[in-house]
Amino acid sequence: MTDSTLIHATEQISRAQQQLPVIKAFFDQPTYTVTYVVHDKKTKCAAIIDSVFDFDPASGRTSFDSADEVIAYVKEQDLTVQWLLETHAHADHLSAAPYLQEKLGGKIAIGEHIVTVQDVFGKLFNAGTDFQRDGSDFDRLFADGDTFKIGDLDVTVMHVPGHTPADIAYVIGDAVFVGDTMFMPDYGTARADFPGGDARKLYQSMRRLLSLPDTTRLFMCHDYLPAGRTEYVWETTVAEQRKNNIHAHDGVTEDEFVKMRTERDKTLDMPRLILPSVQVNMRAGHLPPEEDNGVRYLKVPLNGV
């Protein structure tokens, strides 16, 4: 079976030397998350990928310090934000997309399989009939193979399930923003034990991404510090991942990966912010509605996860 999306993305990358994206990364150490501002040098049009809304779970306090850094950069560079892109409904940080949209404009977008995530977690959090489970909180839902523009930059969407059912990667020029499919080569790959996760699908998604040209730049959504490394990094290449990824380098079979990933996931604690994050991110970054006392609440389902 021909993978037309992969072919299209490969062709796009081969053409991209004439339109390389300008990429600025913002690292949020409390959540180990990397937010990217990607823009077209010619038109000054931009996209913001995987933004962070600051949340202190101990106090319930929120702030926009991380998002304000992004806003300052966008204004300093005189950019026009067209898109606020999410690679998936994150379980480790809250999205600042609605705040950025209010300040900078742009359409909030995610993969079309977010509706599966909304259905699962809408039930878990007893979100009620007011919570729409049809993706309508987002301005655009992308399918595998969809294309769009950031100014004159070509973008191709790749559906890369496994970590969650809804993960997508964005191929922008010669760069790919891979979300939580994989991490830096010395850290390996993402977990696959969340509801709807699937280690076998994750392997297949990674091999699909690693079928892109060797020189393709890959940008991670997170970085952690494995033993022996003292600096956070988040950019690598297809060739480097294929050679050195400790979980999924060339030669690791699908069955070997599934066994490793399944056994490893059993030892992992849940992410610190999973319960608040999912409640917000399934709503495209919007907080749950105010209750009759004017206060918003995030729920903790006892023994529910």
PDB file of C-alpha atoms in Angstrom:
ATOM      1  CA  MET A   1       0.000   0.000   0.000  1.00  0.00           C
ATOM      2  CA  THR A   2       1.405   3.393  -1.021  1.00  0.00           C
ATOM      3  CA  ASP A   3       1.803   5.924   1.795  1.00  0.00           C
ATOM      4  CA  SER A   4       0.807   9.054  -0.115  1.00  0.00           C
ATOM      5  CA  THR A   5       1.253  11.307   2.931  1.00  0.00           C
ATOM      6  CA  LEU A   6       4.834  10.130   3.431  1.00  0.00           C
ATOM      7  CA  ILE A   7       5.579  10.604  -0.261  1.00  0.00           C
ATOM      8  CA  HIS A   8       4.115  14.110  -0.203  1.00  0.00           C
ATOM      9  CA  ALA A   9       6.053  15.040   2.965  1.00  0.00           C
ATOM     10  CA  THR A  10       9.294  13.710   1.451  1.00  0.00           C
ATOM     11  CA  GLU A  11       8.756  15.741  -1.716  1.00  0.00           C
ATOM     12  CA  GLN A  12       8.034  18.826   0.380  1.00  0.00           C
ATOM     13  CA  ILE A  13      11.275  18.379   2.327  1.00  0.00           C
ATOM     14  CA  SER A  14      13.269  18.000  -0.887  1.00  0.00           C
ATOM     15  CA  ARG A  15      11.867  21.323  -2.125  1.00  0.00           C
ATOM     16  CA  ALA A  16      12.334  23.114   1.173  1.00  0.00           C
ATOM     17  CA  GLN A  17      15.851  24.478   0.657  1.00  0.00           C
ATOM     18  CA  GLN A  18      14.219  27.482  -0.981  1.00  0.00           C
ATOM     19  CA  GLN A  19      11.906  28.106   1.983  1.00  0.00           C
ATOM     20  CA  LEU A  20      13.516  27.068   5.249  1.00  0.00           C
ATOM     21  CA  PRO A  21      11.407  28.012   8.279  1.00  0.00           C
ATOM     22  CA  VAL A  22      12.769  30.287  10.985  1.00  0.00           C
ATOM     23  CA  ILE A  23      12.416  28.408  14.291  1.00  0.00           C
ATOM     24  CA  LYS A  24      12.582  29.837  17.806  1.00  0.00           C
ATOM     25  CA  ALA A  25      12.297  27.506  20.796  1.00  0.00           C
ATOM     26  CA  PHE A  26      11.112  28.336  24.309  1.00  0.00           C
ATOM     27  CA  PHE A  27      11.908  25.745  26.974  1.00  0.00           C
ATOM     28  CA  ASP A  28       9.662  25.494  30.051  1.00  0.00           C
ATOM     29  CA  GLN A  29      11.741  23.652  32.648  1.00  0.00           C
ATOM     30  CA  PRO A  30       8.926  22.962  35.168  1.00  0.00           C
ATOM     31  CA  THR A  31       7.159  20.809  32.543  1.00  0.00           C
ATOM     32  CA  TYR A  32      10.197  20.051  30.331  1.00  0.00           C
ATOM     33  CA  THR A  33       8.142  21.323  27.376  1.00  0.00           C
ATOM     34  CA  VAL A  34       9.425  23.057  24.258  1.00  0.00           C
ATOM     35  CA  THR A  35       7.167  25.628  22.587  1.00  0.00           C
ATOM     36  CA  TYR A  36       8.085  26.661  19.066  1.00  0.00           C
ATOM     37  CA  VAL A  37       7.425  29.794  17.066  1.00  0.00           C
ATOM     38  CA  VAL A  38       7.888  28.931  13.398  1.00  0.00           C
ATOM     39  CA  HIS A  39       7.745  31.660  10.781  1.00  0.00           C
ATOM     40  CA  ASP A  40       8.211  32.343   7.116  1.00  0.00           C
ATOM     41  CA  LYS A  41      11.062  34.816   6.657  1.00  0.00           C
ATOM     42  CA  LYS A  42       9.515  36.335   3.524  1.00  0.00           C
ATOM     43  CA  THR A  43       5.958  36.973   4.697  1.00  0.00           C
ATOM     44  CA  LYS A  44       6.549  37.143   8.487  1.00  0.00           C
ATOM     45  CA  CYS A  45       3.599  34.764   8.986  1.00  0.00           C
ATOM     46  CA  ALA A  46       3.960  32.410  11.939  1.00  0.00           C
ATOM     47  CA  ALA A  47       2.644  29.409  13.849  1.00  0.00           C
ATOM     48  CA  ILE A  48       3.024  28.669  17.559  1.00  0.00           C
ATOM     49  CA  ILE A  49       3.332  24.981  18.414  1.00  0.00           C
ATOM     50  CA  ASP A  50       2.560  23.381  21.815  1.00  0.00           C
ATOM     51  CA  SER A  51       2.291  26.446  24.045  1.00  0.00           C
ATOM     52  CA  VAL A  52       2.394  26.368  27.869  1.00  0.00           C
ATOM     53  CA  PHE A  53      -0.105  27.824  30.368  1.00  0.00           C
ATOM     54  CA  ASP A  54       1.552  27.988  33.793  1.00  0.00           C
ATOM     55  CA  PHE A  55      -0.248  26.121  36.568  1.00  0.00           C
ATOM     56  CA  ASP A  56       0.756  25.440  40.176  1.00  0.00           C
ATOM     57  CA  PRO A  57      -1.157  22.349  41.332  1.00  0.00           C
ATOM     58  CA  ALA A  58      -0.419  22.973  45.019  1.00  0.00           C
ATOM     59  CA  SER A  59      -2.125  26.376  45.077  1.00  0.00           C
ATOM     60  CA  GLY A  60      -4.377  26.155  42.023  1.00  0.00           C
ATOM     61  CA  ARG A  61      -2.807  29.410  40.784  1.00  0.00           C
ATOM     62  CA  THR A  62      -2.389  30.076  37.082  1.00  0.00           C
ATOM     63  CA  SER A  63      -0.253  32.553  35.181  1.00  0.00           C
ATOM     64  CA  PHE A  64       0.840  33.380  31.660  1.00  0.00           C
ATOM     65  CA  ASP A  65       4.552  34.011  32.194  1.00  0.00           C
ATOM     66  CA  SER A  66       5.613  31.382  29.638  1.00  0.00           C
ATOM     67  CA  ALA A  67       3.082  32.553  27.059  1.00  0.00           C
ATOM     68  CA  ASP A  68       4.052  36.192  27.599  1.00  0.00           C
ATOM     69  CA  GLU A  69       7.641  35.371  26.603  1.00  0.00           C
ATOM     70  CA  VAL A  70       6.307  33.995  23.323  1.00  0.00           C
ATOM     71  CA  ILE A  71       4.131  37.073  22.803  1.00  0.00           C
ATOM     72  CA  ALA A  72       7.094  39.399  23.392  1.00  0.00           C
ATOM     73  CA  TYR A  73       9.133  37.548  20.758  1.00  0.00           C
ATOM     74  CA  VAL A  74       6.303  37.587  18.213  1.00  0.00           C
ATOM     75  CA  LYS A  75       5.866  41.328  18.646  1.00  0.00           C
ATOM     76  CA  GLU A  76       9.600  42.006  18.587  1.00  0.00           C
ATOM     77  CA  GLN A  77       9.885  40.125  15.282  1.00  0.00           C
ATOM     78  CA  ASP A  78       6.733  41.798  13.917  1.00  0.00           C
ATOM     79  CA  LEU A  79       5.154  38.433  13.102  1.00  0.00           C
ATOM     80  CA  THR A  80       1.566  37.663  12.131  1.00  0.00           C
ATOM     81  CA  VAL A  81       0.322  34.522  13.879  1.00  0.00           C
ATOM     82  CA  GLN A  82      -1.859  32.395  11.591  1.00  0.00           C
ATOM     83  CA  TRP A  83      -1.918  29.145  13.567  1.00  0.00           C
ATOM     84  CA  LEU A  84      -1.824  27.884  17.147  1.00  0.00           C
ATOM     85  CA  LEU A  85      -0.944  24.231  16.638  1.00  0.00           C
ATOM     86  CA  GLU A  86      -1.171  21.329  19.071  1.00  0.00           C
ATOM     87  CA  THR A  87       0.514  18.003  18.397  1.00  0.00           C
ATOM     88  CA  HIS A  88      -1.898  16.234  20.803  1.00  0.00           C
ATOM     89  CA  ALA A  89      -3.892  16.710  24.016  1.00  0.00           C
ATOM     90  CA  HIS A  90      -0.932  16.916  26.362  1.00  0.00           C
ATOM     91  CA  ALA A  91      -0.884  15.123  29.711  1.00  0.00           C
ATOM     92  CA  ASP A  92       2.053  17.047  31.168  1.00  0.00           C
ATOM     93  CA  HIS A  93       1.225  20.715  30.664  1.00  0.00           C
ATOM     94  CA  LEU A  94      -1.745  22.969  30.025  1.00  0.00           C
ATOM     95  CA  SER A  95      -2.097  24.731  26.673  1.00  0.00           C
ATOM     96  CA  ALA A  96      -2.068  28.544  26.470  1.00  0.00           C
ATOM     97  CA  ALA A  97      -3.623  28.562  22.994  1.00  0.00           C
ATOM     98  CA  PRO A  98      -6.786  30.567  23.873  1.00  0.00           C
ATOM     99  CA  TYR A  99      -4.726  33.248  25.643  1.00  0.00           C
ATOM    100  CA  LEU A 100      -2.344  33.500  22.696  1.00  0.00           C
ATOM    101  CA  GLN A 101      -5.283  33.653  20.321  1.00  0.00           C
ATOM    102  CA  GLU A 102      -6.784  36.547  22.290  1.00  0.00           C
ATOM    103  CA  LYS A 103      -3.477  38.452  22.214  1.00  0.00           C
ATOM    104  CA  LEU A 104      -2.140  37.511  18.777  1.00  0.00           C
ATOM    105  CA  GLY A 105      -4.909  35.937  16.699  1.00  0.00           C
ATOM    106  CA  GLY A 106      -4.596  32.712  14.744  1.00  0.00           C
ATOM    107  CA  LYS A 107      -6.600  29.492  14.500  1.00  0.00           C
ATOM    108  CA  ILE A 108      -6.308  26.737  17.136  1.00  0.00           C
ATOM    109  CA  ALA A 109      -5.781  23.343  15.487  1.00  0.00           C
ATOM    110  CA  ILE A 110      -5.186  19.702  16.408  1.00  0.00           C
ATOM    111  CA  GLY A 111      -5.652  16.258  14.852  1.00  0.00           C
ATOM    112  CA  GLU A 112      -9.151  15.026  14.070  1.00  0.00           C
ATOM    113  CA  HIS A 113      -8.817  12.064  16.451  1.00  0.00           C
ATOM    114  CA  ILE A 114      -9.093  14.467  19.386  1.00  0.00           C
ATOM    115  CA  VAL A 115     -12.766  13.452  19.393  1.00  0.00           C
ATOM    116  CA  THR A 116     -11.711  10.014  20.679  1.00  0.00           C
ATOM    117  CA  VAL A 117      -9.768  11.635  23.508  1.00  0.00           C
ATOM    118  CA  GLN A 118     -12.695  13.956  24.281  1.00  0.00           C
ATOM    119  CA  ASP A 119     -15.076  11.021  24.500  1.00  0.00           C
ATOM    120  CA  VAL A 120     -12.836   9.022  26.869  1.00  0.00           C
ATOM    121  CA  PHE A 121     -11.928  11.876  29.183  1.00  0.00           C
ATOM    122  CA  GLY A 122     -15.283  13.608  28.959  1.00  0.00           C
ATOM    123  CA  LYS A 123     -16.718  10.496  30.594  1.00  0.00           C
ATOM    124  CA  LEU A 124     -13.889  10.184  33.111  1.00  0.00           C
ATOM    125  CA  PHE A 125     -14.346  13.763  34.319  1.00  0.00           C
ATOM    126  CA  ASN A 126     -18.145  13.637  34.014  1.00  0.00           C
ATOM    127  CA  ALA A 127     -17.917  16.800  31.930  1.00  0.00           C
ATOM    128  CA  GLY A 128     -21.651  16.932  31.297  1.00  0.00           C
ATOM    129  CA  THR A 129     -23.721  17.668  28.229  1.00  0.00           C
ATOM    130  CA  ASP A 130     -22.304  21.187  27.851  1.00  0.00           C
ATOM    131  CA  PHE A 131     -18.945  19.718  26.859  1.00  0.00           C
ATOM    132  CA  GLN A 132     -19.010  19.011  23.133  1.00  0.00           C
ATOM    133  CA  ARG A 133     -17.155  15.871  22.144  1.00  0.00           C
ATOM    134  CA  ASP A 134     -17.002  16.726  18.447  1.00  0.00           C
ATOM    135  CA  GLY A 135     -13.798  18.780  18.333  1.00  0.00           C
ATOM    136  CA  SER A 136     -15.715  22.035  17.978  1.00  0.00           C
ATOM    137  CA  ASP A 137     -13.669  23.720  20.716  1.00  0.00           C
ATOM    138  CA  PHE A 138     -10.893  23.816  18.107  1.00  0.00           C
ATOM    139  CA  ASP A 139     -10.970  25.985  14.979  1.00  0.00           C
ATOM    140  CA  ARG A 140      -9.537  23.273  12.723  1.00  0.00           C
ATOM    141  CA  LEU A 141      -9.153  19.504  12.912  1.00  0.00           C
ATOM    142  CA  PHE A 142      -6.448  17.993  10.713  1.00  0.00           C
ATOM    143  CA  ALA A 143      -6.466  14.594   9.044  1.00  0.00           C
ATOM    144  CA  ASP A 144      -3.446  12.621   7.906  1.00  0.00           C
ATOM    145  CA  GLY A 145      -2.179  14.103   4.649  1.00  0.00           C
ATOM    146  CA  ASP A 146      -3.803  17.499   5.084  1.00  0.00           C
ATOM    147  CA  THR A 147      -1.743  20.433   3.853  1.00  0.00           C
ATOM    148  CA  PHE A 148      -1.833  24.114   4.665  1.00  0.00           C
ATOM    149  CA  LYS A 149       0.381  27.196   4.599  1.00  0.00           C
ATOM    150  CA  ILE A 150       2.222  29.409   7.039  1.00  0.00           C
ATOM    151  CA  GLY A 151       2.769  32.362   4.761  1.00  0.00           C
ATOM    152  CA  ASP A 152       4.576  30.749   1.820  1.00  0.00           C
ATOM    153  CA  LEU A 153       5.781  27.759   3.858  1.00  0.00           C
ATOM    154  CA  ASP A 154       4.263  24.389   2.960  1.00  0.00           C
ATOM    155  CA  VAL A 155       2.981  22.275   5.858  1.00  0.00           C
ATOM    156  CA  THR A 156       1.991  18.596   5.726  1.00  0.00           C
ATOM    157  CA  VAL A 157       0.177  16.842   8.579  1.00  0.00           C
ATOM    158  CA  MET A 158       1.117  13.281   9.544  1.00  0.00           C
ATOM    159  CA  HIS A 159      -1.061  11.235  11.901  1.00  0.00           C
ATOM    160  CA  VAL A 160       1.346   9.462  14.267  1.00  0.00           C
ATOM    161  CA  PRO A 161      -0.736   7.615  16.892  1.00  0.00           C
ATOM    162  CA  GLY A 162       0.647   5.469  19.682  1.00  0.00           C
ATOM    163  CA  HIS A 163       1.389   7.806  22.565  1.00  0.00           C
ATOM    164  CA  THR A 164      -2.275   8.803  22.238  1.00  0.00           C
ATOM    165  CA  PRO A 165      -4.736   8.053  19.430  1.00  0.00           C
ATOM    166  CA  ALA A 166      -4.703  11.702  18.346  1.00  0.00           C
ATOM    167  CA  ASP A 167      -1.006  12.544  17.957  1.00  0.00           C
ATOM    168  CA  ILE A 168       0.033  14.353  14.812  1.00  0.00           C
ATOM    169  CA  ALA A 169       3.343  15.701  13.507  1.00  0.00           C
ATOM    170  CA  TYR A 170       3.751  18.850  11.445  1.00  0.00           C
ATOM    171  CA  VAL A 171       6.188  18.812   8.531  1.00  0.00           C
ATOM    172  CA  ILE A 172       7.053  22.483   7.967  1.00  0.00           C
ATOM    173  CA  GLY A 173       9.553  23.054   5.194  1.00  0.00           C
ATOM    174  CA  ASP A 174      12.455  20.732   6.035  1.00  0.00           C
ATOM    175  CA  ALA A 175      11.545  20.444   9.725  1.00  0.00           C
ATOM    176  CA  VAL A 176       9.218  18.061  11.563  1.00  0.00           C
ATOM    177  CA  PHE A 177       7.629  18.803  14.934  1.00  0.00           C
ATOM    178  CA  VAL A 178       7.130  15.293  16.242  1.00  0.00           C
ATOM    179  CA  GLY A 179       5.180  15.892  19.447  1.00  0.00           C
ATOM    180  CA  ASP A 180       5.528  12.995  21.888  1.00  0.00           C
ATOM    181  CA  THR A 181       6.336  10.216  19.440  1.00  0.00           C
ATOM    182  CA  MET A 182      10.026  10.257  20.351  1.00  0.00           C
ATOM    183  CA  PHE A 183      12.574  12.128  22.427  1.00  0.00           C
ATOM    184  CA  MET A 184      16.246  12.859  21.891  1.00  0.00           C
ATOM    185  CA  PRO A 185      18.220   9.736  20.914  1.00  0.00           C
ATOM    186  CA  ASP A 186      19.775   9.330  24.368  1.00  0.00           C
ATOM    187  CA  TYR A 187      16.340   9.395  26.047  1.00  0.00           C
ATOM    188  CA  GLY A 188      14.366   7.228  23.640  1.00  0.00           C
ATOM    189  CA  THR A 189      10.622   7.275  23.109  1.00  0.00           C
ATOM    190  CA  ALA A 190       7.319   8.306  24.655  1.00  0.00           C
ATOM    191  CA  ARG A 191       5.134   6.110  26.826  1.00  0.00           C
ATOM    192  CA  ALA A 192       2.137   4.353  25.269  1.00  0.00           C
ATOM    193  CA  ASP A 193       0.013   3.374  28.272  1.00  0.00           C
ATOM    194  CA  PHE A 194      -2.468   6.259  28.387  1.00  0.00           C
ATOM    195  CA  PRO A 195      -6.091   5.517  27.370  1.00  0.00           C
ATOM    196  CA  GLY A 196      -6.016   4.728  23.661  1.00  0.00           C
ATOM    197  CA  GLY A 197      -2.231   4.440  23.606  1.00  0.00           C
ATOM    198  CA  ASP A 198      -0.646   1.566  21.702  1.00  0.00           C
ATOM    199  CA  ALA A 199       3.048   0.633  21.696  1.00  0.00           C
ATOM    200  CA  ARG A 200       2.772  -1.164  18.352  1.00  0.00           C
ATOM    201  CA  LYS A 201       1.197   1.868  16.694  1.00  0.00           C
ATOM    202  CA  LEU A 202       3.862   4.069  18.268  1.00  0.00           C
ATOM    203  CA  TYR A 203       6.602   1.958  16.687  1.00  0.00           C
ATOM    204  CA  GLN A 204       4.889   2.153  13.307  1.00  0.00           C
ATOM    205  CA  SER A 205       4.465   5.909  13.619  1.00  0.00           C
ATOM    206  CA  MET A 206       8.131   6.377  14.477  1.00  0.00           C
ATOM    207  CA  ARG A 207       9.292   4.234  11.583  1.00  0.00           C
ATOM    208  CA  ARG A 208       7.083   6.306   9.308  1.00  0.00           C
ATOM    209  CA  LEU A 209       8.715   9.515  10.520  1.00  0.00           C
ATOM    210  CA  LEU A 210      12.150   7.936  10.251  1.00  0.00           C
ATOM    211  CA  SER A 211      11.448   7.083   6.603  1.00  0.00           C
ATOM    212  CA  LEU A 212      11.780  10.776   5.775  1.00  0.00           C
ATOM    213  CA  PRO A 213      15.124  11.949   4.292  1.00  0.00           C
ATOM    214  CA  ASP A 214      18.117  11.521   6.606  1.00  0.00           C
ATOM    215  CA  THR A 215      18.822  15.260   6.807  1.00  0.00           C
ATOM    216  CA  THR A 216      15.282  16.129   7.933  1.00  0.00           C
ATOM    217  CA  ARG A 217      15.392  18.142  11.141  1.00  0.00           C
ATOM    218  CA  LEU A 218      13.308  16.737  14.000  1.00  0.00           C
ATOM    219  CA  PHE A 219      12.107  18.946  16.851  1.00  0.00           C
ATOM    220  CA  MET A 220      11.042  17.340  20.123  1.00  0.00           C
ATOM    221  CA  CYS A 221       8.123  18.478  22.300  1.00  0.00           C
ATOM    222  CA  HIS A 222      10.069  17.656  25.476  1.00  0.00           C
ATOM    223  CA  ASP A 223      13.562  17.064  26.731  1.00  0.00           C
ATOM    224  CA  TYR A 224      14.741  15.457  29.933  1.00  0.00           C
ATOM    225  CA  LEU A 225      18.261  15.035  31.241  1.00  0.00           C
ATOM    226  CA  PRO A 226      19.442  11.435  31.037  1.00  0.00           C
ATOM    227  CA  ALA A 227      22.539  10.378  32.950  1.00  0.00           C
ATOM    228  CA  GLY A 228      25.640  11.845  31.373  1.00  0.00           C
ATOM    229  CA  ARG A 229      24.021  14.970  29.877  1.00  0.00           C
ATOM    230  CA  THR A 230      23.896  18.377  31.566  1.00  0.00           C
ATOM    231  CA  GLU A 231      22.184  20.591  28.969  1.00  0.00           C
ATOM    232  CA  TYR A 232      18.647  20.461  27.576  1.00  0.00           C
ATOM    233  CA  VAL A 233      18.462  19.930  23.818  1.00  0.00           C
ATOM    234  CA  TRP A 234      15.537  19.316  21.486  1.00  0.00           C
ATOM    235  CA  GLU A 235      16.738  19.234  17.874  1.00  0.00           C
ATOM    236  CA  THR A 236      18.083  16.191  16.056  1.00  0.00           C
ATOM    237  CA  THR A 237      17.824  14.572  12.605  1.00  0.00           C
ATOM    238  CA  VAL A 238      16.288  11.488  11.081  1.00  0.00           C
ATOM    239  CA  ALA A 239      19.771  10.028  10.514  1.00  0.00           C
ATOM    240  CA  GLU A 240      20.773  10.552  14.148  1.00  0.00           C
ATOM    241  CA  GLN A 241      17.574   8.985  15.459  1.00  0.00           C
ATOM    242  CA  ARG A 242      17.890   5.988  13.160  1.00  0.00           C
ATOM    243  CA  LYS A 243      21.463   5.401  14.297  1.00  0.00           C
ATOM    244  CA  ASN A 244      21.345   6.243  18.001  1.00  0.00           C
ATOM    245  CA  ASN A 245      17.832   6.228  19.488  1.00  0.00           C
ATOM    246  CA  ILE A 246      18.208   3.943  22.478  1.00  0.00           C
ATOM    247  CA  HIS A 247      14.710   2.475  22.072  1.00  0.00           C
ATOM    248  CA  ALA A 248      14.099   2.562  18.326  1.00  0.00           C
ATOM    249  CA  HIS A 249      17.319   2.662  16.316  1.00  0.00           C
ATOM    250  CA  ASP A 250      17.572   0.756  13.062  1.00  0.00           C
ATOM    251  CA  GLY A 251      17.592  -2.967  13.789  1.00  0.00           C
ATOM    252  CA  VAL A 252      15.107  -2.867  16.685  1.00  0.00           C
ATOM    253  CA  THR A 253      12.131  -4.968  15.615  1.00  0.00           C
ATOM    254  CA  GLU A 254       8.518  -4.071  16.267  1.00  0.00           C
ATOM    255  CA  ASP A 255       8.075  -6.950  18.709  1.00  0.00           C
ATOM    256  CA  GLU A 256      11.253  -6.015  20.583  1.00  0.00           C
ATOM    257  CA  PHE A 257      10.093  -2.432  20.888  1.00  0.00           C
ATOM    258  CA  VAL A 258       6.595  -3.389  22.061  1.00  0.00           C
ATOM    259  CA  LYS A 259       8.041  -5.673  24.742  1.00  0.00           C
ATOM    260  CA  MET A 260      10.452  -3.000  25.974  1.00  0.00           C
ATOM    261  CA  ARG A 261       7.882  -0.195  25.900  1.00  0.00           C
ATOM    262  CA  THR A 262       5.182  -2.236  27.649  1.00  0.00           C
ATOM    263  CA  GLU A 263       7.505  -3.384  30.424  1.00  0.00           C
ATOM    264  CA  ARG A 264       8.951   0.091  30.901  1.00  0.00           C
ATOM    265  CA  ASP A 265       5.547   1.791  31.004  1.00  0.00           C
ATOM    266  CA  LYS A 266       4.482  -0.447  33.888  1.00  0.00           C
ATOM    267  CA  THR A 267       7.210   1.138  36.022  1.00  0.00           C
ATOM    268  CA  LEU A 268       6.296   4.774  35.320  1.00  0.00           C
ATOM    269  CA  ASP A 269       4.267   7.052  37.563  1.00  0.00           C
ATOM    270  CA  MET A 270       1.507   9.161  36.045  1.00  0.00           C
ATOM    271  CA  PRO A 271       2.638  12.655  34.942  1.00  0.00           C
ATOM    272  CA  ARG A 272       2.351  15.229  37.731  1.00  0.00           C
ATOM    273  CA  LEU A 273      -0.135  17.388  35.807  1.00  0.00           C
ATOM    274  CA  ILE A 274      -2.109  14.740  33.935  1.00  0.00           C
ATOM    275  CA  LEU A 275      -5.461  15.404  35.640  1.00  0.00           C
ATOM    276  CA  PRO A 276      -5.555  19.195  35.234  1.00  0.00           C
ATOM    277  CA  SER A 277      -3.854  19.065  31.830  1.00  0.00           C
ATOM    278  CA  VAL A 278      -6.289  16.725  30.129  1.00  0.00           C
ATOM    279  CA  GLN A 279      -9.351  18.557  31.456  1.00  0.00           C
ATOM    280  CA  VAL A 280      -8.063  21.800  29.933  1.00  0.00           C
ATOM    281  CA  ASN A 281      -6.429  20.481  26.772  1.00  0.00           C
ATOM    282  CA  MET A 282      -9.452  18.441  25.661  1.00  0.00           C
ATOM    283  CA  ARG A 283     -11.210  21.838  25.595  1.00  0.00           C
ATOM    284  CA  ALA A 284      -8.531  23.378  23.325  1.00  0.00           C
ATOM    285  CA  GLY A 285      -6.910  25.075  26.310  1.00  0.00           C
ATOM    286  CA  HIS A 286     -10.097  26.574  27.734  1.00  0.00           C
ATOM    287  CA  LEU A 287     -10.713  26.175  31.452  1.00  0.00           C
ATOM    288  CA  PRO A 288     -13.870  24.367  32.585  1.00  0.00           C
ATOM    289  CA  PRO A 289     -16.862  26.720  32.853  1.00  0.00           C
ATOM    290  CA  GLU A 290     -17.508  28.711  36.006  1.00  0.00           C
ATOM    291  CA  GLU A 291     -19.863  27.168  38.532  1.00  0.00           C
ATOM    292  CA  ASP A 292     -22.716  29.068  40.185  1.00  0.00           C
ATOM    293  CA  ASN A 293     -20.317  30.717  42.660  1.00  0.00           C
ATOM    294  CA  GLY A 294     -18.201  32.190  39.851  1.00  0.00           C
ATOM    295  CA  VAL A 295     -15.261  29.843  40.460  1.00  0.00           C
ATOM    296  CA  ARG A 296     -13.791  27.331  38.004  1.00  0.00           C
ATOM    297  CA  TYR A 297     -12.802  23.889  39.273  1.00  0.00           C
ATOM    298  CA  LEU A 298     -10.567  21.088  38.064  1.00  0.00           C
ATOM    299  CA  LYS A 299     -11.712  17.643  39.174  1.00  0.00           C
ATOM    300  CA  VAL A 300      -9.741  14.778  40.688  1.00  0.00           C
ATOM    301  CA  PRO A 301     -11.547  11.494  39.950  1.00  0.00           C
ATOM    302  CA  LEU A 302     -10.685   9.169  42.811  1.00  0.00           C
ATOM    303  CA  ASN A 303      -9.421   5.787  41.628  1.00  0.00           C
ATOM    304  CA  GLY A 304     -10.416   6.760  38.108  1.00  0.00           C
ATOM    305  CA  VAL A 305      -7.121   6.656  36.254  1.00  0.00           C
TER     306      VAL A 305
END
